[in-house]
């Protein structure tokens, strides 16, 4: 056999081996598989005042998990008859998990323990398969209804809450900001305080313009988006909502949040803003810089609502 041929063949084999070798940085790493959705997710860390619990969903007949933060004042025996307001926190991302945003408690507890803001309960919600949205065509996928119709009554029946609008706040970031905006305009009778953050309103606008279609595989009920629901609320803005829109200037949803603020102004829907300079699309970093302002917003609304006639 021709020795030159053998040499060329060996060179080809060696070259192919080198190209495929991880040492050369050419081998692509397989993407980690997304964890399948679960209505109950284990809390794998200890956080001050936080416990993980479940309730039985009446509509699905399955257990649903949530994380709850109880402030130090709640656990004080001297306050055993006192009731506390609740902020429901809607996590970002899809699918849902009650553990996704619970790390915010390290900032929440710090401010409450230091006496910088009134004590509040925080409940971290599992948003369902399509976080915080109802998907009637999918089994066990009514995330909004499980939250509004089942979790809230469970929390009021289980803990010492102020079980009325005057004692309820709603907050969320990113996908949770979208959910907060939808739910606050659908159910203003349930919440006296609402703080949507970093919401993807450009996607919501497209959903409005395309009769509910977000993508090929994701279509919502017509009108179920942050634009159409705001229009509907503006026709009869009762009861009046206290709204704080928060976003970081480096976040990829910053510009579309500005556009949504302009839209709300055109509808004459009042709102406050918390724009955090040089912060990316991150609830954690917003809380690091301005979390106290968000908490004070809710606390002020709870105080004002408590002073009003029932």
PDB file of C-alpha atoms in Angstrom:
ATOM      1  CA  UNK A   1       0.000   0.000   0.000  1.00  0.00           C
ATOM      2  CA  UNK A   2       1.208   3.520  -0.788  1.00  0.00           C
ATOM      3  CA  UNK A   3       2.823   4.943   2.404  1.00  0.00           C
ATOM      4  CA  UNK A   4       1.694   8.483   1.453  1.00  0.00           C
ATOM      5  CA  UNK A   5      -1.886   7.251   1.360  1.00  0.00           C
ATOM      6  CA  UNK A   6      -1.539   5.770   4.841  1.00  0.00           C
ATOM      7  CA  UNK A   7      -0.045   9.000   6.136  1.00  0.00           C
ATOM      8  CA  UNK A   8      -2.867  11.098   4.681  1.00  0.00           C
ATOM      9  CA  UNK A   9      -5.485   8.737   6.153  1.00  0.00           C
ATOM     10  CA  UNK A  10      -3.934   8.982   9.606  1.00  0.00           C
ATOM     11  CA  UNK A  11      -3.848  12.783   9.402  1.00  0.00           C
ATOM     12  CA  UNK A  12      -7.542  12.875   8.505  1.00  0.00           C
ATOM     13  CA  UNK A  13      -8.465  10.662  11.476  1.00  0.00           C
ATOM     14  CA  UNK A  14      -6.368  12.728  13.917  1.00  0.00           C
ATOM     15  CA  UNK A  15      -7.882  15.961  12.615  1.00  0.00           C
ATOM     16  CA  UNK A  16     -11.433  14.655  13.064  1.00  0.00           C
ATOM     17  CA  UNK A  17     -10.644  13.535  16.602  1.00  0.00           C
ATOM     18  CA  UNK A  18      -9.216  16.938  17.485  1.00  0.00           C
ATOM     19  CA  UNK A  19     -12.201  18.779  16.034  1.00  0.00           C
ATOM     20  CA  UNK A  20     -14.620  16.693  18.079  1.00  0.00           C
ATOM     21  CA  UNK A  21     -12.525  16.887  21.225  1.00  0.00           C
ATOM     22  CA  UNK A  22     -13.849  19.041  24.140  1.00  0.00           C
ATOM     23  CA  UNK A  23     -10.273  20.238  24.622  1.00  0.00           C
ATOM     24  CA  UNK A  24     -10.579  22.186  21.388  1.00  0.00           C
ATOM     25  CA  UNK A  25     -13.811  23.755  22.616  1.00  0.00           C
ATOM     26  CA  UNK A  26     -15.736  22.529  19.610  1.00  0.00           C
ATOM     27  CA  UNK A  27     -18.058  20.070  21.318  1.00  0.00           C
ATOM     28  CA  UNK A  28     -21.363  21.681  22.200  1.00  0.00           C
ATOM     29  CA  UNK A  29     -22.702  21.061  25.654  1.00  0.00           C
ATOM     30  CA  UNK A  30     -26.158  19.605  25.795  1.00  0.00           C
ATOM     31  CA  UNK A  31     -28.711  22.051  27.158  1.00  0.00           C
ATOM     32  CA  UNK A  32     -29.986  21.077  30.590  1.00  0.00           C
ATOM     33  CA  UNK A  33     -33.488  19.703  30.405  1.00  0.00           C
ATOM     34  CA  UNK A  34     -36.155  21.979  31.810  1.00  0.00           C
ATOM     35  CA  UNK A  35     -37.642  20.524  34.952  1.00  0.00           C
ATOM     36  CA  UNK A  36     -41.225  19.436  34.299  1.00  0.00           C
ATOM     37  CA  UNK A  37     -43.910  21.535  35.922  1.00  0.00           C
ATOM     38  CA  UNK A  38     -45.068  20.570  39.413  1.00  0.00           C
ATOM     39  CA  UNK A  39     -47.725  22.133  41.593  1.00  0.00           C
ATOM     40  CA  UNK A  40     -45.586  21.336  44.660  1.00  0.00           C
ATOM     41  CA  UNK A  41     -41.861  22.177  44.783  1.00  0.00           C
ATOM     42  CA  UNK A  42     -39.537  21.585  47.704  1.00  0.00           C
ATOM     43  CA  UNK A  43     -37.981  24.596  49.409  1.00  0.00           C
ATOM     44  CA  UNK A  44     -34.284  23.708  49.523  1.00  0.00           C
ATOM     45  CA  UNK A  45     -32.976  26.581  51.637  1.00  0.00           C
ATOM     46  CA  UNK A  46     -33.640  28.163  54.990  1.00  0.00           C
ATOM     47  CA  UNK A  47     -34.856  31.743  54.905  1.00  0.00           C
ATOM     48  CA  UNK A  48     -35.908  33.880  57.898  1.00  0.00           C
ATOM     49  CA  UNK A  49     -39.587  33.525  58.698  1.00  0.00           C
ATOM     50  CA  UNK A  50     -40.317  31.333  55.654  1.00  0.00           C
ATOM     51  CA  UNK A  51     -42.135  28.036  55.591  1.00  0.00           C
ATOM     52  CA  UNK A  52     -43.346  25.900  52.721  1.00  0.00           C
ATOM     53  CA  UNK A  53     -46.911  24.599  52.840  1.00  0.00           C
ATOM     54  CA  UNK A  54     -49.599  23.100  50.615  1.00  0.00           C
ATOM     55  CA  UNK A  55     -53.354  23.145  50.247  1.00  0.00           C
ATOM     56  CA  UNK A  56     -55.714  20.866  48.352  1.00  0.00           C
ATOM     57  CA  UNK A  57     -57.036  22.513  45.208  1.00  0.00           C
ATOM     58  CA  UNK A  58     -60.821  22.054  45.055  1.00  0.00           C
ATOM     59  CA  UNK A  59     -60.896  22.389  41.257  1.00  0.00           C
ATOM     60  CA  UNK A  60     -58.017  20.006  40.491  1.00  0.00           C
ATOM     61  CA  UNK A  61     -58.075  17.718  43.545  1.00  0.00           C
ATOM     62  CA  UNK A  62     -54.285  17.950  43.770  1.00  0.00           C
ATOM     63  CA  UNK A  63     -51.959  19.590  46.310  1.00  0.00           C
ATOM     64  CA  UNK A  64     -50.635  23.061  45.486  1.00  0.00           C
ATOM     65  CA  UNK A  65     -47.532  24.489  47.130  1.00  0.00           C
ATOM     66  CA  UNK A  66     -46.798  27.992  48.357  1.00  0.00           C
ATOM     67  CA  UNK A  67     -44.107  29.687  50.429  1.00  0.00           C
ATOM     68  CA  UNK A  68     -45.156  32.054  53.180  1.00  0.00           C
ATOM     69  CA  UNK A  69     -43.131  34.638  55.076  1.00  0.00           C
ATOM     70  CA  UNK A  70     -44.436  35.523  58.533  1.00  0.00           C
ATOM     71  CA  UNK A  71     -42.796  38.604  60.067  1.00  0.00           C
ATOM     72  CA  UNK A  72     -41.301  38.415  63.582  1.00  0.00           C
ATOM     73  CA  UNK A  73     -44.275  40.371  64.959  1.00  0.00           C
ATOM     74  CA  UNK A  74     -46.647  37.633  63.773  1.00  0.00           C
ATOM     75  CA  UNK A  75     -44.806  35.044  65.832  1.00  0.00           C
ATOM     76  CA  UNK A  76     -44.648  37.222  68.968  1.00  0.00           C
ATOM     77  CA  UNK A  77     -47.037  35.774  71.604  1.00  0.00           C
ATOM     78  CA  UNK A  78     -48.024  39.321  72.585  1.00  0.00           C
ATOM     79  CA  UNK A  79     -49.577  39.741  69.113  1.00  0.00           C
ATOM     80  CA  UNK A  80     -51.491  36.457  69.104  1.00  0.00           C
ATOM     81  CA  UNK A  81     -54.760  38.236  68.296  1.00  0.00           C
ATOM     82  CA  UNK A  82     -53.348  40.701  65.786  1.00  0.00           C
ATOM     83  CA  UNK A  83     -54.053  40.372  62.070  1.00  0.00           C
ATOM     84  CA  UNK A  84     -51.622  41.336  59.317  1.00  0.00           C
ATOM     85  CA  UNK A  85     -51.853  42.515  55.708  1.00  0.00           C
ATOM     86  CA  UNK A  86     -50.610  40.219  52.941  1.00  0.00           C
ATOM     87  CA  UNK A  87     -48.594  40.866  49.788  1.00  0.00           C
ATOM     88  CA  UNK A  88     -48.958  38.121  47.178  1.00  0.00           C
ATOM     89  CA  UNK A  89     -45.813  37.852  45.079  1.00  0.00           C
ATOM     90  CA  UNK A  90     -46.005  36.471  41.526  1.00  0.00           C
ATOM     91  CA  UNK A  91     -42.737  35.003  40.272  1.00  0.00           C
ATOM     92  CA  UNK A  92     -41.192  35.455  36.837  1.00  0.00           C
ATOM     93  CA  UNK A  93     -40.546  32.800  34.231  1.00  0.00           C
ATOM     94  CA  UNK A  94     -42.485  29.796  33.016  1.00  0.00           C
ATOM     95  CA  UNK A  95     -43.539  27.259  34.229  1.00  0.00           C
ATOM     96  CA  UNK A  96     -44.562  28.060  37.776  1.00  0.00           C
ATOM     97  CA  UNK A  97     -42.852  27.272  41.072  1.00  0.00           C
ATOM     98  CA  UNK A  98     -43.555  28.728  44.487  1.00  0.00           C
ATOM     99  CA  UNK A  99     -39.814  28.796  45.233  1.00  0.00           C
ATOM    100  CA  UNK A 100     -38.726  30.991  42.310  1.00  0.00           C
ATOM    101  CA  UNK A 101     -38.760  34.414  43.998  1.00  0.00           C
ATOM    102  CA  UNK A 102     -38.643  33.453  47.653  1.00  0.00           C
ATOM    103  CA  UNK A 103     -35.021  34.629  48.060  1.00  0.00           C
ATOM    104  CA  UNK A 104     -36.396  38.181  48.117  1.00  0.00           C
ATOM    105  CA  UNK A 105     -37.283  37.450  51.744  1.00  0.00           C
ATOM    106  CA  UNK A 106     -33.698  38.157  52.784  1.00  0.00           C
ATOM    107  CA  UNK A 107     -34.323  41.831  51.905  1.00  0.00           C
ATOM    108  CA  UNK A 108     -37.949  41.869  53.081  1.00  0.00           C
ATOM    109  CA  UNK A 109     -37.149  40.447  56.518  1.00  0.00           C
ATOM    110  CA  UNK A 110     -34.189  42.799  56.952  1.00  0.00           C
ATOM    111  CA  UNK A 111     -36.388  45.899  56.527  1.00  0.00           C
ATOM    112  CA  UNK A 112     -39.245  44.611  58.670  1.00  0.00           C
ATOM    113  CA  UNK A 113     -36.939  43.374  61.443  1.00  0.00           C
ATOM    114  CA  UNK A 114     -35.186  46.760  61.481  1.00  0.00           C
ATOM    115  CA  UNK A 115     -38.527  48.534  61.940  1.00  0.00           C
ATOM    116  CA  UNK A 116     -38.176  50.460  58.675  1.00  0.00           C
ATOM    117  CA  UNK A 117     -41.554  49.313  57.396  1.00  0.00           C
ATOM    118  CA  UNK A 118     -44.752  47.953  58.938  1.00  0.00           C
ATOM    119  CA  UNK A 119     -44.910  44.157  59.314  1.00  0.00           C
ATOM    120  CA  UNK A 120     -46.550  42.297  56.425  1.00  0.00           C
ATOM    121  CA  UNK A 121     -47.020  38.699  55.397  1.00  0.00           C
ATOM    122  CA  UNK A 122     -45.622  37.719  51.987  1.00  0.00           C
ATOM    123  CA  UNK A 123     -47.009  34.743  50.059  1.00  0.00           C
ATOM    124  CA  UNK A 124     -45.009  33.362  47.131  1.00  0.00           C
ATOM    125  CA  UNK A 125     -47.375  31.842  44.601  1.00  0.00           C
ATOM    126  CA  UNK A 126     -46.999  28.904  42.235  1.00  0.00           C
ATOM    127  CA  UNK A 127     -48.214  30.363  38.945  1.00  0.00           C
ATOM    128  CA  UNK A 128     -49.138  27.108  37.227  1.00  0.00           C
ATOM    129  CA  UNK A 129     -47.936  25.650  33.892  1.00  0.00           C
ATOM    130  CA  UNK A 130     -48.218  29.033  32.108  1.00  0.00           C
ATOM    131  CA  UNK A 131     -47.360  31.237  35.033  1.00  0.00           C
ATOM    132  CA  UNK A 132     -50.312  33.173  36.472  1.00  0.00           C
ATOM    133  CA  UNK A 133     -52.468  32.682  33.376  1.00  0.00           C
ATOM    134  CA  UNK A 134     -55.559  30.595  32.736  1.00  0.00           C
ATOM    135  CA  UNK A 135     -55.274  27.974  29.984  1.00  0.00           C
ATOM    136  CA  UNK A 136     -58.767  26.406  29.786  1.00  0.00           C
ATOM    137  CA  UNK A 137     -57.739  23.971  27.032  1.00  0.00           C
ATOM    138  CA  UNK A 138     -55.045  22.336  29.202  1.00  0.00           C
ATOM    139  CA  UNK A 139     -55.548  20.040  32.168  1.00  0.00           C
ATOM    140  CA  UNK A 140     -54.689  21.534  35.568  1.00  0.00           C
ATOM    141  CA  UNK A 141     -53.476  24.779  33.969  1.00  0.00           C
ATOM    142  CA  UNK A 142     -55.760  27.470  35.405  1.00  0.00           C
ATOM    143  CA  UNK A 143     -52.984  29.301  37.234  1.00  0.00           C
ATOM    144  CA  UNK A 144     -54.884  32.542  37.727  1.00  0.00           C
ATOM    145  CA  UNK A 145     -58.008  30.881  39.094  1.00  0.00           C
ATOM    146  CA  UNK A 146     -56.051  28.638  41.456  1.00  0.00           C
ATOM    147  CA  UNK A 147     -54.422  31.766  42.883  1.00  0.00           C
ATOM    148  CA  UNK A 148     -57.419  34.090  43.025  1.00  0.00           C
ATOM    149  CA  UNK A 149     -60.237  31.660  43.831  1.00  0.00           C
ATOM    150  CA  UNK A 150     -58.411  29.046  45.906  1.00  0.00           C
ATOM    151  CA  UNK A 151     -55.087  30.182  47.369  1.00  0.00           C
ATOM    152  CA  UNK A 152     -56.292  33.552  48.687  1.00  0.00           C
ATOM    153  CA  UNK A 153     -59.271  32.024  50.569  1.00  0.00           C
ATOM    154  CA  UNK A 154     -56.968  29.317  51.935  1.00  0.00           C
ATOM    155  CA  UNK A 155     -54.464  31.879  53.244  1.00  0.00           C
ATOM    156  CA  UNK A 156     -57.240  33.932  54.864  1.00  0.00           C
ATOM    157  CA  UNK A 157     -58.672  30.819  56.531  1.00  0.00           C
ATOM    158  CA  UNK A 158     -55.313  29.512  57.739  1.00  0.00           C
ATOM    159  CA  UNK A 159     -53.368  32.569  58.916  1.00  0.00           C
ATOM    160  CA  UNK A 160     -54.154  35.744  60.846  1.00  0.00           C
ATOM    161  CA  UNK A 161     -54.621  37.946  57.812  1.00  0.00           C
ATOM    162  CA  UNK A 162     -56.670  41.065  57.252  1.00  0.00           C
ATOM    163  CA  UNK A 163     -59.052  39.097  55.051  1.00  0.00           C
ATOM    164  CA  UNK A 164     -60.332  41.987  52.966  1.00  0.00           C
ATOM    165  CA  UNK A 165     -59.254  44.253  50.130  1.00  0.00           C
ATOM    166  CA  UNK A 166     -57.809  46.767  52.598  1.00  0.00           C
ATOM    167  CA  UNK A 167     -55.286  44.133  53.709  1.00  0.00           C
ATOM    168  CA  UNK A 168     -54.203  42.696  50.344  1.00  0.00           C
ATOM    169  CA  UNK A 169     -51.408  43.712  48.004  1.00  0.00           C
ATOM    170  CA  UNK A 170     -50.192  42.218  44.747  1.00  0.00           C
ATOM    171  CA  UNK A 171     -46.689  42.327  43.292  1.00  0.00           C
ATOM    172  CA  UNK A 172     -44.683  40.510  40.636  1.00  0.00           C
ATOM    173  CA  UNK A 173     -41.786  40.825  38.255  1.00  0.00           C
ATOM    174  CA  UNK A 174     -41.274  39.930  34.573  1.00  0.00           C
ATOM    175  CA  UNK A 175     -43.853  37.219  33.804  1.00  0.00           C
ATOM    176  CA  UNK A 176     -45.156  37.954  37.292  1.00  0.00           C
ATOM    177  CA  UNK A 177     -45.373  41.627  36.337  1.00  0.00           C
ATOM    178  CA  UNK A 178     -47.560  40.660  33.411  1.00  0.00           C
ATOM    179  CA  UNK A 179     -49.676  38.507  35.712  1.00  0.00           C
ATOM    180  CA  UNK A 180     -49.931  41.283  38.290  1.00  0.00           C
ATOM    181  CA  UNK A 181     -51.103  43.755  35.665  1.00  0.00           C
ATOM    182  CA  UNK A 182     -53.718  41.418  34.255  1.00  0.00           C
ATOM    183  CA  UNK A 183     -55.047  40.364  37.653  1.00  0.00           C
ATOM    184  CA  UNK A 184     -55.118  43.847  39.217  1.00  0.00           C
ATOM    185  CA  UNK A 185     -57.293  45.154  36.374  1.00  0.00           C
ATOM    186  CA  UNK A 186     -59.536  42.052  36.462  1.00  0.00           C
ATOM    187  CA  UNK A 187     -59.932  42.012  40.247  1.00  0.00           C
ATOM    188  CA  UNK A 188     -59.533  45.547  41.649  1.00  0.00           C
ATOM    189  CA  UNK A 189     -62.041  44.551  44.327  1.00  0.00           C
ATOM    190  CA  UNK A 190     -59.459  42.177  45.838  1.00  0.00           C
ATOM    191  CA  UNK A 191     -56.357  44.390  46.160  1.00  0.00           C
ATOM    192  CA  UNK A 192     -55.777  47.890  47.502  1.00  0.00           C
ATOM    193  CA  UNK A 193     -52.132  47.897  46.358  1.00  0.00           C
ATOM    194  CA  UNK A 194     -50.491  46.613  43.167  1.00  0.00           C
ATOM    195  CA  UNK A 195     -46.854  46.815  42.051  1.00  0.00           C
ATOM    196  CA  UNK A 196     -46.174  45.237  38.633  1.00  0.00           C
ATOM    197  CA  UNK A 197     -42.491  45.172  37.700  1.00  0.00           C
ATOM    198  CA  UNK A 198     -40.468  44.562  34.530  1.00  0.00           C
ATOM    199  CA  UNK A 199     -43.489  43.219  32.665  1.00  0.00           C
ATOM    200  CA  UNK A 200     -43.225  42.247  28.996  1.00  0.00           C
ATOM    201  CA  UNK A 201     -45.898  44.629  27.737  1.00  0.00           C
ATOM    202  CA  UNK A 202     -44.666  44.440  24.143  1.00  0.00           C
ATOM    203  CA  UNK A 203     -45.752  40.791  24.093  1.00  0.00           C
ATOM    204  CA  UNK A 204     -49.048  41.715  25.746  1.00  0.00           C
ATOM    205  CA  UNK A 205     -49.639  44.378  23.076  1.00  0.00           C
ATOM    206  CA  UNK A 206     -49.067  41.799  20.350  1.00  0.00           C
ATOM    207  CA  UNK A 207     -51.505  39.447  22.080  1.00  0.00           C
ATOM    208  CA  UNK A 208     -54.077  42.245  22.064  1.00  0.00           C
ATOM    209  CA  UNK A 209     -53.519  42.971  18.373  1.00  0.00           C
ATOM    210  CA  UNK A 210     -53.560  39.299  17.333  1.00  0.00           C
ATOM    211  CA  UNK A 211     -56.769  38.220  19.074  1.00  0.00           C
ATOM    212  CA  UNK A 212     -55.080  36.463  21.970  1.00  0.00           C
ATOM    213  CA  UNK A 213     -52.216  34.813  20.100  1.00  0.00           C
ATOM    214  CA  UNK A 214     -48.799  34.967  21.764  1.00  0.00           C
ATOM    215  CA  UNK A 215     -47.269  32.162  19.700  1.00  0.00           C
ATOM    216  CA  UNK A 216     -48.255  29.200  17.574  1.00  0.00           C
ATOM    217  CA  UNK A 217     -48.853  27.065  20.662  1.00  0.00           C
ATOM    218  CA  UNK A 218     -50.019  29.743  23.097  1.00  0.00           C
ATOM    219  CA  UNK A 219     -53.353  31.467  22.541  1.00  0.00           C
ATOM    220  CA  UNK A 220     -55.284  33.227  25.290  1.00  0.00           C
ATOM    221  CA  UNK A 221     -58.927  34.171  25.548  1.00  0.00           C
ATOM    222  CA  UNK A 222     -59.550  37.288  23.491  1.00  0.00           C
ATOM    223  CA  UNK A 223     -59.202  40.408  25.641  1.00  0.00           C
ATOM    224  CA  UNK A 224     -57.126  38.673  28.320  1.00  0.00           C
ATOM    225  CA  UNK A 225     -54.029  40.886  28.174  1.00  0.00           C
ATOM    226  CA  UNK A 226     -52.648  43.957  29.899  1.00  0.00           C
ATOM    227  CA  UNK A 227     -53.831  46.330  27.154  1.00  0.00           C
ATOM    228  CA  UNK A 228     -57.451  45.255  26.732  1.00  0.00           C
ATOM    229  CA  UNK A 229     -57.957  44.751  30.457  1.00  0.00           C
ATOM    230  CA  UNK A 230     -56.672  48.275  31.158  1.00  0.00           C
ATOM    231  CA  UNK A 231     -59.077  49.644  28.561  1.00  0.00           C
ATOM    232  CA  UNK A 232     -61.950  47.808  30.200  1.00  0.00           C
ATOM    233  CA  UNK A 233     -60.988  48.993  33.689  1.00  0.00           C
ATOM    234  CA  UNK A 234     -60.665  52.596  32.470  1.00  0.00           C
ATOM    235  CA  UNK A 235     -64.345  52.565  31.471  1.00  0.00           C
ATOM    236  CA  UNK A 236     -65.313  52.042  35.114  1.00  0.00           C
ATOM    237  CA  UNK A 237     -62.239  52.475  37.363  1.00  0.00           C
ATOM    238  CA  UNK A 238     -63.804  51.234  40.583  1.00  0.00           C
ATOM    239  CA  UNK A 239     -62.651  50.603  43.139  1.00  0.00           C
ATOM    240  CA  UNK A 240     -59.650  52.859  42.485  1.00  0.00           C
ATOM    241  CA  UNK A 241     -56.314  51.038  42.295  1.00  0.00           C
ATOM    242  CA  UNK A 242     -53.061  52.256  43.777  1.00  0.00           C
ATOM    243  CA  UNK A 243     -50.426  51.177  41.242  1.00  0.00           C
ATOM    244  CA  UNK A 244     -46.628  51.352  41.314  1.00  0.00           C
ATOM    245  CA  UNK A 245     -44.833  50.293  38.121  1.00  0.00           C
ATOM    246  CA  UNK A 246     -41.178  49.429  38.739  1.00  0.00           C
ATOM    247  CA  UNK A 247     -38.418  48.642  36.265  1.00  0.00           C
ATOM    248  CA  UNK A 248     -34.644  48.901  35.860  1.00  0.00           C
ATOM    249  CA  UNK A 249     -33.238  51.133  33.134  1.00  0.00           C
ATOM    250  CA  UNK A 250     -30.927  48.357  31.896  1.00  0.00           C
ATOM    251  CA  UNK A 251     -33.725  45.789  31.695  1.00  0.00           C
ATOM    252  CA  UNK A 252     -34.797  44.512  28.287  1.00  0.00           C
ATOM    253  CA  UNK A 253     -38.417  45.469  29.082  1.00  0.00           C
ATOM    254  CA  UNK A 254     -37.546  49.053  30.062  1.00  0.00           C
ATOM    255  CA  UNK A 255     -38.670  50.703  26.823  1.00  0.00           C
ATOM    256  CA  UNK A 256     -41.913  48.768  26.562  1.00  0.00           C
ATOM    257  CA  UNK A 257     -42.688  49.668  30.189  1.00  0.00           C
ATOM    258  CA  UNK A 258     -42.281  53.334  29.274  1.00  0.00           C
ATOM    259  CA  UNK A 259     -44.643  52.746  26.345  1.00  0.00           C
ATOM    260  CA  UNK A 260     -47.168  51.097  28.670  1.00  0.00           C
ATOM    261  CA  UNK A 261     -46.959  54.002  31.108  1.00  0.00           C
ATOM    262  CA  UNK A 262     -47.770  56.337  28.221  1.00  0.00           C
ATOM    263  CA  UNK A 263     -50.700  54.092  27.320  1.00  0.00           C
ATOM    264  CA  UNK A 264     -52.077  54.200  30.884  1.00  0.00           C
ATOM    265  CA  UNK A 265     -51.789  57.983  30.883  1.00  0.00           C
ATOM    266  CA  UNK A 266     -53.841  58.088  27.687  1.00  0.00           C
ATOM    267  CA  UNK A 267     -56.545  56.135  29.548  1.00  0.00           C
ATOM    268  CA  UNK A 268     -56.278  58.507  32.533  1.00  0.00           C
ATOM    269  CA  UNK A 269     -55.410  55.619  34.853  1.00  0.00           C
ATOM    270  CA  UNK A 270     -53.252  57.039  37.678  1.00  0.00           C
ATOM    271  CA  UNK A 271     -50.075  55.246  38.735  1.00  0.00           C
ATOM    272  CA  UNK A 272     -46.729  55.866  40.399  1.00  0.00           C
ATOM    273  CA  UNK A 273     -43.343  54.819  39.055  1.00  0.00           C
ATOM    274  CA  UNK A 274     -40.129  53.455  40.503  1.00  0.00           C
ATOM    275  CA  UNK A 275     -37.446  53.541  37.814  1.00  0.00           C
ATOM    276  CA  UNK A 276     -34.161  52.147  39.085  1.00  0.00           C
ATOM    277  CA  UNK A 277     -31.055  53.416  37.244  1.00  0.00           C
ATOM    278  CA  UNK A 278     -28.453  50.971  35.932  1.00  0.00           C
ATOM    279  CA  UNK A 279     -30.323  47.851  37.066  1.00  0.00           C
ATOM    280  CA  UNK A 280     -30.941  44.998  34.595  1.00  0.00           C
ATOM    281  CA  UNK A 281     -33.975  42.723  34.345  1.00  0.00           C
ATOM    282  CA  UNK A 282     -33.665  41.460  37.917  1.00  0.00           C
ATOM    283  CA  UNK A 283     -36.113  41.580  40.818  1.00  0.00           C
ATOM    284  CA  UNK A 284     -33.249  40.753  43.179  1.00  0.00           C
ATOM    285  CA  UNK A 285     -31.196  43.752  42.103  1.00  0.00           C
ATOM    286  CA  UNK A 286     -34.209  46.055  42.261  1.00  0.00           C
ATOM    287  CA  UNK A 287     -34.819  44.874  45.830  1.00  0.00           C
ATOM    288  CA  UNK A 288     -31.145  45.354  46.680  1.00  0.00           C
ATOM    289  CA  UNK A 289     -31.386  48.996  45.645  1.00  0.00           C
ATOM    290  CA  UNK A 290     -35.005  50.019  46.172  1.00  0.00           C
ATOM    291  CA  UNK A 291     -36.871  47.188  47.853  1.00  0.00           C
ATOM    292  CA  UNK A 292     -37.724  49.368  50.831  1.00  0.00           C
ATOM    293  CA  UNK A 293     -39.629  51.782  48.564  1.00  0.00           C
ATOM    294  CA  UNK A 294     -41.708  48.922  47.188  1.00  0.00           C
ATOM    295  CA  UNK A 295     -42.498  47.721  50.691  1.00  0.00           C
ATOM    296  CA  UNK A 296     -43.335  51.222  51.907  1.00  0.00           C
ATOM    297  CA  UNK A 297     -45.690  51.635  48.951  1.00  0.00           C
ATOM    298  CA  UNK A 298     -47.723  48.629  50.091  1.00  0.00           C
ATOM    299  CA  UNK A 299     -47.558  49.621  53.763  1.00  0.00           C
ATOM    300  CA  UNK A 300     -48.811  53.149  52.979  1.00  0.00           C
ATOM    301  CA  UNK A 301     -51.692  51.731  50.952  1.00  0.00           C
ATOM    302  CA  UNK A 302     -52.656  49.359  53.756  1.00  0.00           C
ATOM    303  CA  UNK A 303     -52.692  52.236  56.267  1.00  0.00           C
ATOM    304  CA  UNK A 304     -54.753  54.484  54.003  1.00  0.00           C
ATOM    305  CA  UNK A 305     -57.219  51.701  53.180  1.00  0.00           C
ATOM    306  CA  UNK A 306     -57.639  50.886  56.882  1.00  0.00           C
ATOM    307  CA  UNK A 307     -58.526  54.519  57.593  1.00  0.00           C
ATOM    308  CA  UNK A 308     -61.249  54.593  54.950  1.00  0.00           C
ATOM    309  CA  UNK A 309     -64.849  53.696  55.731  1.00  0.00           C
ATOM    310  CA  UNK A 310     -65.683  50.092  54.958  1.00  0.00           C
TER     311      UNK A 310
END
